[in-house]
Amino acid sequence: MNPTRTTLSRRDQILREAARLFAERGFHGVGVDEIGAAVGISGPGLYRHFAGKDAMLAELLVGISGRLLTEGKRRVADAAGPEKALDALIRGHIAFAIDDRPLITLHDRELDRLRESDRKLVRQLQRQYVEVWVAVVGRVHPDATEREARSAVHAVFGLLNSTPHLGAEATLPGRAAMSELLRRLALGALDALDSTKDWRVTY
Amino acid sequence: MNPTRTTLSRRDQILREAARLFAERGFHGVGVDEIGAAVGISGPGLYRHFAGKDAMLAELLVGISGRLLTEGKRRVADAAGPEKALDALIRGHIAFAIDDRPLITLHDRELDRLRESDRKLVRQLQRQYVEVWVAVVGRVHPDATEREARSAVHAVFGLLNSTPHLGAEATLPGRAAMSELLRRLALGALDALDSTKDWRVTY
DNA sequence: CGAGGACGTTAGCGGTCGTTAACTGGTTTC
DNA sequence: GAAACCAGTTAACGACCGCTAACGTCCTCG
C-alpha cells in the first residue's frame, strides 16, 4: 500500500540513480537513456516523472542544499554552547558527505547547469548554510576576522567533502574511523585560527 | 624571434582558455567553437594545433599532474628536515591552487573524460604525488597510521583546493593573506594527527 | 620569383541527445 | 463493465557538436 516504506518510489529511484550517474560522469556526460536503463525503464519513460533532465538536477541540488541548511540550523539550536555547536555542525556535515557522496559532489560541481531561478535558490541556501557556520566559528575563535572565518569555513568544507575523491572503499578506514578522523582534522584546522599574529613563527 | 618570452604562443593561448572554459562549464559543456572564439579564431582552426578536444584536456591534466609531482619532489629534496619539507609542500600546492585555479579544478573533476591511456598516466602521477606527501606526513606525525596519513593528505588537498569555490575575489583576502591562512589551516589539520588515542576527550 | 608550409576560413557530414508524439497494457473508479 | 488514468513502449524530429574536406592567404626561403 505504502510504496515509500521500505521500497523507494519510482521517482526516488530515478533521483538516486541520476545523482550517482551525474556525479560519476557529469551532467552533460549522462544521457536520459542511461538514467532510464539504471532504473529498468527506457529513456523517454522518465518524462512521466520529471519535466526534463534539468528538473532532476534541480530537485537534487535544491534538496541537498535545503537539507544541509535545515539540519545545520537544528543542530546549532540544540547545542549547549558554541563548541558543542561547532562539533555538531562538523558531525552533521560529515554524515552527509559520507552517506550522500554523489550529492555532495554534485552540490559544488554542477550548480552552473541549473536554470537561473533554481541556481539563485540553491546559492541562497548554500549562503545561509555558510552563515550558520561562520557565526559559530566566530564565537569559538573570536581572534579571527569574519573574512578569515568565512574562508576557513569554505576550506573546511573542502576538507570534509574530500571523501568522494577517495575512490575505492577497500583502502579506506571504516565509516566510523573515517568520520572520526575527518572530525579531528576539521577541528584541528579551525584551531589554527587562534593566535593569528605570531603563529608558528619558527617557520 | 622567441614567441614564448612575453607573449603566449597560440597553442598556449588555446590551452589557457580551454582550461578556463572547461573549469567553468565542464568538459562536455564547452564546444570547440567557444574555445576558438576565446582566442579569436573559429572552431575548426583549433585542429591545426591539437588532434581534438580530448587532446587539449589530456595535455592540461598531464601537465598539471606532472608539474605538481616534479615541483613536490624538488621541494622535499631541497628541504632541511621533514617539518620544512611539509611546509614547502604546502606552500607549493597553495601556489598552484591560487595561480592555476582552473587547472586545479579540472584536475580532480574531469579525469574520467580522458582516454584510458592518458587517464592511467595522470592517475599514476597523482598517486606518486600523494606518496610524496604521505612519506613526509608520516615522518612529521609518526603516531598516525599510514592509512590515516593517506586520508589526511587527501583531506588537506581538499582544503587547499577550496580556493576556486570562493567565487568573487572581492570578498577574498589578498593573495598573500589567503595563502598564509590556508597554510596555517593545513598545518593545523595535520597537527590533529598527533596523540591519536585520547584526542579531545572532552567532546 | 615561385614553391611550400603554417595558419586560417566556410561548408557540411555523421552521430548523439533531449524531447515529443502516438500508442498500449494494466489498474482504479464509478 | 466501461471510462479514466497511470506508467510504460517505440519512432522520429530537430538541434547541436566534434570533426573533416576543400579552399585561401601570407610568410619564408632557396
PDB file of N, CA and C in Angstrom, chain A residues 124-191:
ATOM      1  N   GLN A 124      21.358  30.670  -2.584  1.00  0.00           N
ATOM      2  CA  GLN A 124      20.869  31.313  -1.364  1.00  0.00           C
ATOM      3  C   GLN A 124      20.902  30.337  -0.191  1.00  0.00           C
ATOM      4  N   LEU A 125      20.485  29.114  -0.438  1.00  0.00           N
ATOM      5  CA  LEU A 125      20.516  28.105   0.622  1.00  0.00           C
ATOM      6  C   LEU A 125      21.952  27.832   1.058  1.00  0.00           C
ATOM      7  N   GLN A 126      22.851  27.714   0.073  1.00  0.00           N
ATOM      8  CA  GLN A 126      24.258  27.485   0.405  1.00  0.00           C
ATOM      9  C   GLN A 126      24.818  28.629   1.233  1.00  0.00           C
ATOM     10  N   ARG A 127      24.478  29.858   0.817  1.00  0.00           N
ATOM     11  CA  ARG A 127      24.997  31.031   1.527  1.00  0.00           C
ATOM     12  C   ARG A 127      24.518  31.039   2.986  1.00  0.00           C
ATOM     13  N   GLN A 128      23.246  30.727   3.163  1.00  0.00           N
ATOM     14  CA  GLN A 128      22.723  30.687   4.534  1.00  0.00           C
ATOM     15  C   GLN A 128      23.436  29.627   5.367  1.00  0.00           C
ATOM     16  N   TYR A 129      23.710  28.489   4.734  1.00  0.00           N
ATOM     17  CA  TYR A 129      24.411  27.421   5.450  1.00  0.00           C
ATOM     18  C   TYR A 129      25.805  27.891   5.860  1.00  0.00           C
ATOM     19  N   VAL A 130      26.492  28.562   4.967  1.00  0.00           N
ATOM     20  CA  VAL A 130      27.807  29.107   5.310  1.00  0.00           C
ATOM     21  C   VAL A 130      27.679  30.094   6.471  1.00  0.00           C
ATOM     22  N   GLU A 131      26.641  30.900   6.437  1.00  0.00           N
ATOM     23  CA  GLU A 131      26.467  31.889   7.510  1.00  0.00           C
ATOM     24  C   GLU A 131      26.314  31.209   8.865  1.00  0.00           C
ATOM     25  N   VAL A 132      25.563  30.124   8.895  1.00  0.00           N
ATOM     26  CA  VAL A 132      25.404  29.378  10.147  1.00  0.00           C
ATOM     27  C   VAL A 132      26.780  28.977  10.687  1.00  0.00           C
ATOM     28  N   TRP A 133      27.597  28.452   9.781  1.00  0.00           N
ATOM     29  CA  TRP A 133      28.941  28.028  10.193  1.00  0.00           C
ATOM     30  C   TRP A 133      29.780  29.219  10.647  1.00  0.00           C
ATOM     31  N   VAL A 134      29.774  30.284   9.846  1.00  0.00           N
ATOM     32  CA  VAL A 134      30.629  31.435  10.152  1.00  0.00           C
ATOM     33  C   VAL A 134      30.280  32.006  11.529  1.00  0.00           C
ATOM     34  N   ALA A 135      28.997  32.059  11.821  1.00  0.00           N
ATOM     35  CA  ALA A 135      28.588  32.598  13.122  1.00  0.00           C
ATOM     36  C   ALA A 135      29.158  31.754  14.261  1.00  0.00           C
ATOM     37  N   VAL A 136      29.060  30.447  14.121  1.00  0.00           N
ATOM     38  CA  VAL A 136      29.558  29.574  15.189  1.00  0.00           C
ATOM     39  C   VAL A 136      31.077  29.645  15.282  1.00  0.00           C
ATOM     40  N   VAL A 137      31.740  29.581  14.132  1.00  0.00           N
ATOM     41  CA  VAL A 137      33.203  29.656  14.139  1.00  0.00           C
ATOM     42  C   VAL A 137      33.663  30.973  14.751  1.00  0.00           C
ATOM     43  N   GLY A 138      32.947  32.050  14.452  1.00  0.00           N
ATOM     44  CA  GLY A 138      33.307  33.349  15.011  1.00  0.00           C
ATOM     45  C   GLY A 138      33.236  33.368  16.529  1.00  0.00           C
ATOM     46  N   ARG A 139      32.293  32.616  17.090  1.00  0.00           N
ATOM     47  CA  ARG A 139      32.175  32.597  18.549  1.00  0.00           C
ATOM     48  C   ARG A 139      33.226  31.703  19.189  1.00  0.00           C
ATOM     49  N   VAL A 140      33.582  30.623  18.490  1.00  0.00           N
ATOM     50  CA  VAL A 140      34.582  29.713  19.066  1.00  0.00           C
ATOM     51  C   VAL A 140      35.989  30.280  18.909  1.00  0.00           C
ATOM     52  N   HIS A 141      36.202  31.030  17.827  1.00  0.00           N
ATOM     53  CA  HIS A 141      37.535  31.593  17.577  1.00  0.00           C
ATOM     54  C   HIS A 141      37.422  33.097  17.370  1.00  0.00           C
ATOM     55  N   PRO A 142      37.271  33.837  18.460  1.00  0.00           N
ATOM     56  CA  PRO A 142      36.998  35.276  18.343  1.00  0.00           C
ATOM     57  C   PRO A 142      38.190  36.059  17.811  1.00  0.00           C
ATOM     58  N   ASP A 143      39.371  35.492  17.835  1.00  0.00           N
ATOM     59  CA  ASP A 143      40.535  36.200  17.310  1.00  0.00           C
ATOM     60  C   ASP A 143      40.457  36.398  15.795  1.00  0.00           C
ATOM     61  N   ALA A 144      39.795  35.482  15.129  1.00  0.00           N
ATOM     62  CA  ALA A 144      39.772  35.530  13.661  1.00  0.00           C
ATOM     63  C   ALA A 144      38.828  36.630  13.179  1.00  0.00           C
ATOM     64  N   THR A 145      39.217  37.300  12.101  1.00  0.00           N
ATOM     65  CA  THR A 145      38.303  38.235  11.465  1.00  0.00           C
ATOM     66  C   THR A 145      37.186  37.445  10.791  1.00  0.00           C
ATOM     67  N   GLU A 146      36.095  38.164  10.479  1.00  0.00           N
ATOM     68  CA  GLU A 146      34.995  37.448   9.832  1.00  0.00           C
ATOM     69  C   GLU A 146      35.438  36.913   8.472  1.00  0.00           C
ATOM     70  N   ARG A 147      36.254  37.696   7.784  1.00  0.00           N
ATOM     71  CA  ARG A 147      36.740  37.263   6.485  1.00  0.00           C
ATOM     72  C   ARG A 147      37.559  35.977   6.603  1.00  0.00           C
ATOM     73  N   GLU A 148      38.417  35.933   7.594  1.00  0.00           N
ATOM     74  CA  GLU A 148      39.193  34.721   7.822  1.00  0.00           C
ATOM     75  C   GLU A 148      38.275  33.548   8.136  1.00  0.00           C
ATOM     76  N   ALA A 149      37.294  33.807   8.994  1.00  0.00           N
ATOM     77  CA  ALA A 149      36.373  32.733   9.370  1.00  0.00           C
ATOM     78  C   ALA A 149      35.651  32.190   8.142  1.00  0.00           C
ATOM     79  N   ARG A 150      35.239  33.112   7.270  1.00  0.00           N
ATOM     80  CA  ARG A 150      34.494  32.668   6.094  1.00  0.00           C
ATOM     81  C   ARG A 150      35.373  31.816   5.171  1.00  0.00           C
ATOM     82  N   SER A 151      36.575  32.278   4.947  1.00  0.00           N
ATOM     83  CA  SER A 151      37.486  31.491   4.113  1.00  0.00           C
ATOM     84  C   SER A 151      37.788  30.145   4.761  1.00  0.00           C
ATOM     85  N   ALA A 152      37.958  30.158   6.066  1.00  0.00           N
ATOM     86  CA  ALA A 152      38.261  28.915   6.773  1.00  0.00           C
ATOM     87  C   ALA A 152      37.101  27.929   6.663  1.00  0.00           C
ATOM     88  N   VAL A 153      35.885  28.458   6.730  1.00  0.00           N
ATOM     89  CA  VAL A 153      34.717  27.577   6.620  1.00  0.00           C
ATOM     90  C   VAL A 153      34.687  26.918   5.242  1.00  0.00           C
ATOM     91  N   HIS A 154      34.935  27.714   4.207  1.00  0.00           N
ATOM     92  CA  HIS A 154      34.985  27.121   2.868  1.00  0.00           C
ATOM     93  C   HIS A 154      36.071  26.050   2.781  1.00  0.00           C
ATOM     94  N   ALA A 155      37.212  26.367   3.370  1.00  0.00           N
ATOM     95  CA  ALA A 155      38.321  25.407   3.329  1.00  0.00           C
ATOM     96  C   ALA A 155      37.946  24.114   4.058  1.00  0.00           C
ATOM     97  N   VAL A 156      37.282  24.252   5.188  1.00  0.00           N
ATOM     98  CA  VAL A 156      36.875  23.060   5.939  1.00  0.00           C
ATOM     99  C   VAL A 156      35.839  22.259   5.148  1.00  0.00           C
ATOM    100  N   PHE A 157      34.964  22.949   4.426  1.00  0.00           N
ATOM    101  CA  PHE A 157      34.037  22.223   3.549  1.00  0.00           C
ATOM    102  C   PHE A 157      34.839  21.389   2.547  1.00  0.00           C
ATOM    103  N   GLY A 158      35.840  21.994   1.968  1.00  0.00           N
ATOM    104  CA  GLY A 158      36.685  21.259   1.033  1.00  0.00           C
ATOM    105  C   GLY A 158      37.306  20.040   1.686  1.00  0.00           C
ATOM    106  N   LEU A 159      37.757  20.233   2.888  1.00  0.00           N
ATOM    107  CA  LEU A 159      38.354  19.112   3.624  1.00  0.00           C
ATOM    108  C   LEU A 159      37.330  17.998   3.862  1.00  0.00           C
ATOM    109  N   LEU A 160      36.171  18.374   4.368  1.00  0.00           N
ATOM    110  CA  LEU A 160      35.158  17.365   4.705  1.00  0.00           C
ATOM    111  C   LEU A 160      34.592  16.704   3.448  1.00  0.00           C
ATOM    112  N   ASN A 161      34.520  17.456   2.362  1.00  0.00           N
ATOM    113  CA  ASN A 161      33.961  16.908   1.128  1.00  0.00           C
ATOM    114  C   ASN A 161      34.976  16.093   0.343  1.00  0.00           C
ATOM    115  N   SER A 162      36.137  15.858   0.912  1.00  0.00           N
ATOM    116  CA  SER A 162      37.171  15.129   0.181  1.00  0.00           C
ATOM    117  C   SER A 162      36.896  13.635   0.111  1.00  0.00           C
ATOM    118  N   THR A 163      35.972  13.148   0.900  1.00  0.00           N
ATOM    119  CA  THR A 163      35.680  11.713   0.911  1.00  0.00           C
ATOM    120  C   THR A 163      35.381  11.146  -0.466  1.00  0.00           C
ATOM    121  N   PRO A 164      34.575  11.819  -1.279  1.00  0.00           N
ATOM    122  CA  PRO A 164      34.270  11.217  -2.575  1.00  0.00           C
ATOM    123  C   PRO A 164      35.504  10.952  -3.420  1.00  0.00           C
ATOM    124  N   HIS A 165      36.568  11.733  -3.214  1.00  0.00           N
ATOM    125  CA  HIS A 165      37.752  11.558  -4.048  1.00  0.00           C
ATOM    126  C   HIS A 165      38.537  10.305  -3.685  1.00  0.00           C
ATOM    127  N   LEU A 166      38.252   9.738  -2.550  1.00  0.00           N
ATOM    128  CA  LEU A 166      38.940   8.520  -2.142  1.00  0.00           C
ATOM    129  C   LEU A 166      38.261   7.333  -2.796  1.00  0.00           C
ATOM    130  N   GLY A 167      38.635   7.082  -4.037  1.00  0.00           N
ATOM    131  CA  GLY A 167      37.955   6.120  -4.887  1.00  0.00           C
ATOM    132  C   GLY A 167      37.434   4.867  -4.215  1.00  0.00           C
ATOM    133  N   ALA A 168      38.262   3.843  -4.161  1.00  0.00           N
ATOM    134  CA  ALA A 168      37.799   2.554  -3.668  1.00  0.00           C
ATOM    135  C   ALA A 168      37.617   2.590  -2.150  1.00  0.00           C
ATOM    136  N   GLU A 169      36.663   1.842  -1.692  1.00  0.00           N
ATOM    137  CA  GLU A 169      36.442   1.769  -0.255  1.00  0.00           C
ATOM    138  C   GLU A 169      37.392   0.782   0.399  1.00  0.00           C
ATOM    139  N   ALA A 170      38.064   0.029  -0.431  1.00  0.00           N
ATOM    140  CA  ALA A 170      38.918  -1.034   0.087  1.00  0.00           C
ATOM    141  C   ALA A 170      39.995  -0.478   1.021  1.00  0.00           C
ATOM    142  N   THR A 171      40.724   0.513   0.531  1.00  0.00           N
ATOM    143  CA  THR A 171      41.841   1.037   1.303  1.00  0.00           C
ATOM    144  C   THR A 171      41.403   2.043   2.350  1.00  0.00           C
ATOM    145  N   LEU A 172      40.103   2.324   2.376  1.00  0.00           N
ATOM    146  CA  LEU A 172      39.610   3.323   3.312  1.00  0.00           C
ATOM    147  C   LEU A 172      39.467   2.768   4.720  1.00  0.00           C
ATOM    148  N   PRO A 173      39.633   3.660   5.699  1.00  0.00           N
ATOM    149  CA  PRO A 173      39.214   3.251   7.034  1.00  0.00           C
ATOM    150  C   PRO A 173      37.705   3.028   7.032  1.00  0.00           C
ATOM    151  N   GLY A 174      37.202   2.370   8.046  1.00  0.00           N
ATOM    152  CA  GLY A 174      35.762   2.155   8.144  1.00  0.00           C
ATOM    153  C   GLY A 174      35.034   3.474   8.308  1.00  0.00           C
ATOM    154  N   ARG A 175      33.722   3.413   8.188  1.00  0.00           N
ATOM    155  CA  ARG A 175      32.927   4.629   8.254  1.00  0.00           C
ATOM    156  C   ARG A 175      33.156   5.384   9.547  1.00  0.00           C
ATOM    157  N   ALA A 176      33.141   4.670  10.659  1.00  0.00           N
ATOM    158  CA  ALA A 176      33.294   5.337  11.950  1.00  0.00           C
ATOM    159  C   ALA A 176      34.678   5.958  12.092  1.00  0.00           C
ATOM    160  N   ALA A 177      35.712   5.197  11.712  1.00  0.00           N
ATOM    161  CA  ALA A 177      37.069   5.702  11.845  1.00  0.00           C
ATOM    162  C   ALA A 177      37.299   6.901  10.928  1.00  0.00           C
ATOM    163  N   MET A 178      36.812   6.780   9.710  1.00  0.00           N
ATOM    164  CA  MET A 178      36.966   7.890   8.765  1.00  0.00           C
ATOM    165  C   MET A 178      36.252   9.127   9.293  1.00  0.00           C
ATOM    166  N   SER A 179      35.064   8.923   9.788  1.00  0.00           N
ATOM    167  CA  SER A 179      34.284  10.027  10.325  1.00  0.00           C
ATOM    168  C   SER A 179      35.036  10.724  11.456  1.00  0.00           C
ATOM    169  N   GLU A 180      35.586   9.920  12.344  1.00  0.00           N
ATOM    170  CA  GLU A 180      36.321  10.490  13.477  1.00  0.00           C
ATOM    171  C   GLU A 180      37.578  11.232  13.005  1.00  0.00           C
ATOM    172  N   LEU A 181      38.266  10.647  12.043  1.00  0.00           N
ATOM    173  CA  LEU A 181      39.475  11.299  11.531  1.00  0.00           C
ATOM    174  C   LEU A 181      39.159  12.659  10.913  1.00  0.00           C
ATOM    175  N   LEU A 182      38.127  12.688  10.075  1.00  0.00           N
ATOM    176  CA  LEU A 182      37.753  13.953   9.440  1.00  0.00           C
ATOM    177  C   LEU A 182      37.374  14.999  10.484  1.00  0.00           C
ATOM    178  N   ARG A 183      36.665  14.537  11.514  1.00  0.00           N
ATOM    179  CA  ARG A 183      36.248  15.465  12.555  1.00  0.00           C
ATOM    180  C   ARG A 183      37.466  16.083  13.231  1.00  0.00           C
ATOM    181  N   ARG A 184      38.448  15.267  13.540  1.00  0.00           N
ATOM    182  CA  ARG A 184      39.656  15.776  14.189  1.00  0.00           C
ATOM    183  C   ARG A 184      40.413  16.729  13.275  1.00  0.00           C
ATOM    184  N   LEU A 185      40.525  16.359  12.004  1.00  0.00           N
ATOM    185  CA  LEU A 185      41.237  17.228  11.069  1.00  0.00           C
ATOM    186  C   LEU A 185      40.542  18.588  10.958  1.00  0.00           C
ATOM    187  N   ALA A 186      39.224  18.564  10.898  1.00  0.00           N
ATOM    188  CA  ALA A 186      38.481  19.819  10.766  1.00  0.00           C
ATOM    189  C   ALA A 186      38.669  20.689  12.008  1.00  0.00           C
ATOM    190  N   LEU A 187      38.532  20.089  13.165  1.00  0.00           N
ATOM    191  CA  LEU A 187      38.720  20.857  14.400  1.00  0.00           C
ATOM    192  C   LEU A 187      40.152  21.378  14.490  1.00  0.00           C
ATOM    193  N   GLY A 188      41.091  20.566  14.069  1.00  0.00           N
ATOM    194  CA  GLY A 188      42.491  20.991  14.089  1.00  0.00           C
ATOM    195  C   GLY A 188      42.731  22.178  13.178  1.00  0.00           C
ATOM    196  N   ALA A 189      42.153  22.121  11.990  1.00  0.00           N
ATOM    197  CA  ALA A 189      42.315  23.235  11.058  1.00  0.00           C
ATOM    198  C   ALA A 189      41.754  24.520  11.671  1.00  0.00           C
ATOM    199  N   LEU A 190      40.561  24.421  12.230  1.00  0.00           N
ATOM    200  CA  LEU A 190      39.931  25.634  12.769  1.00  0.00           C
ATOM    201  C   LEU A 190      40.677  26.150  14.001  1.00  0.00           C
ATOM    202  N   ASP A 191      41.294  25.270  14.746  1.00  0.00           N
ATOM    203  CA  ASP A 191      42.089  25.720  15.898  1.00  0.00           C
ATOM    204  C   ASP A 191      43.215  26.644  15.465  1.00  0.00           C
TER     205      ASP A 191
END
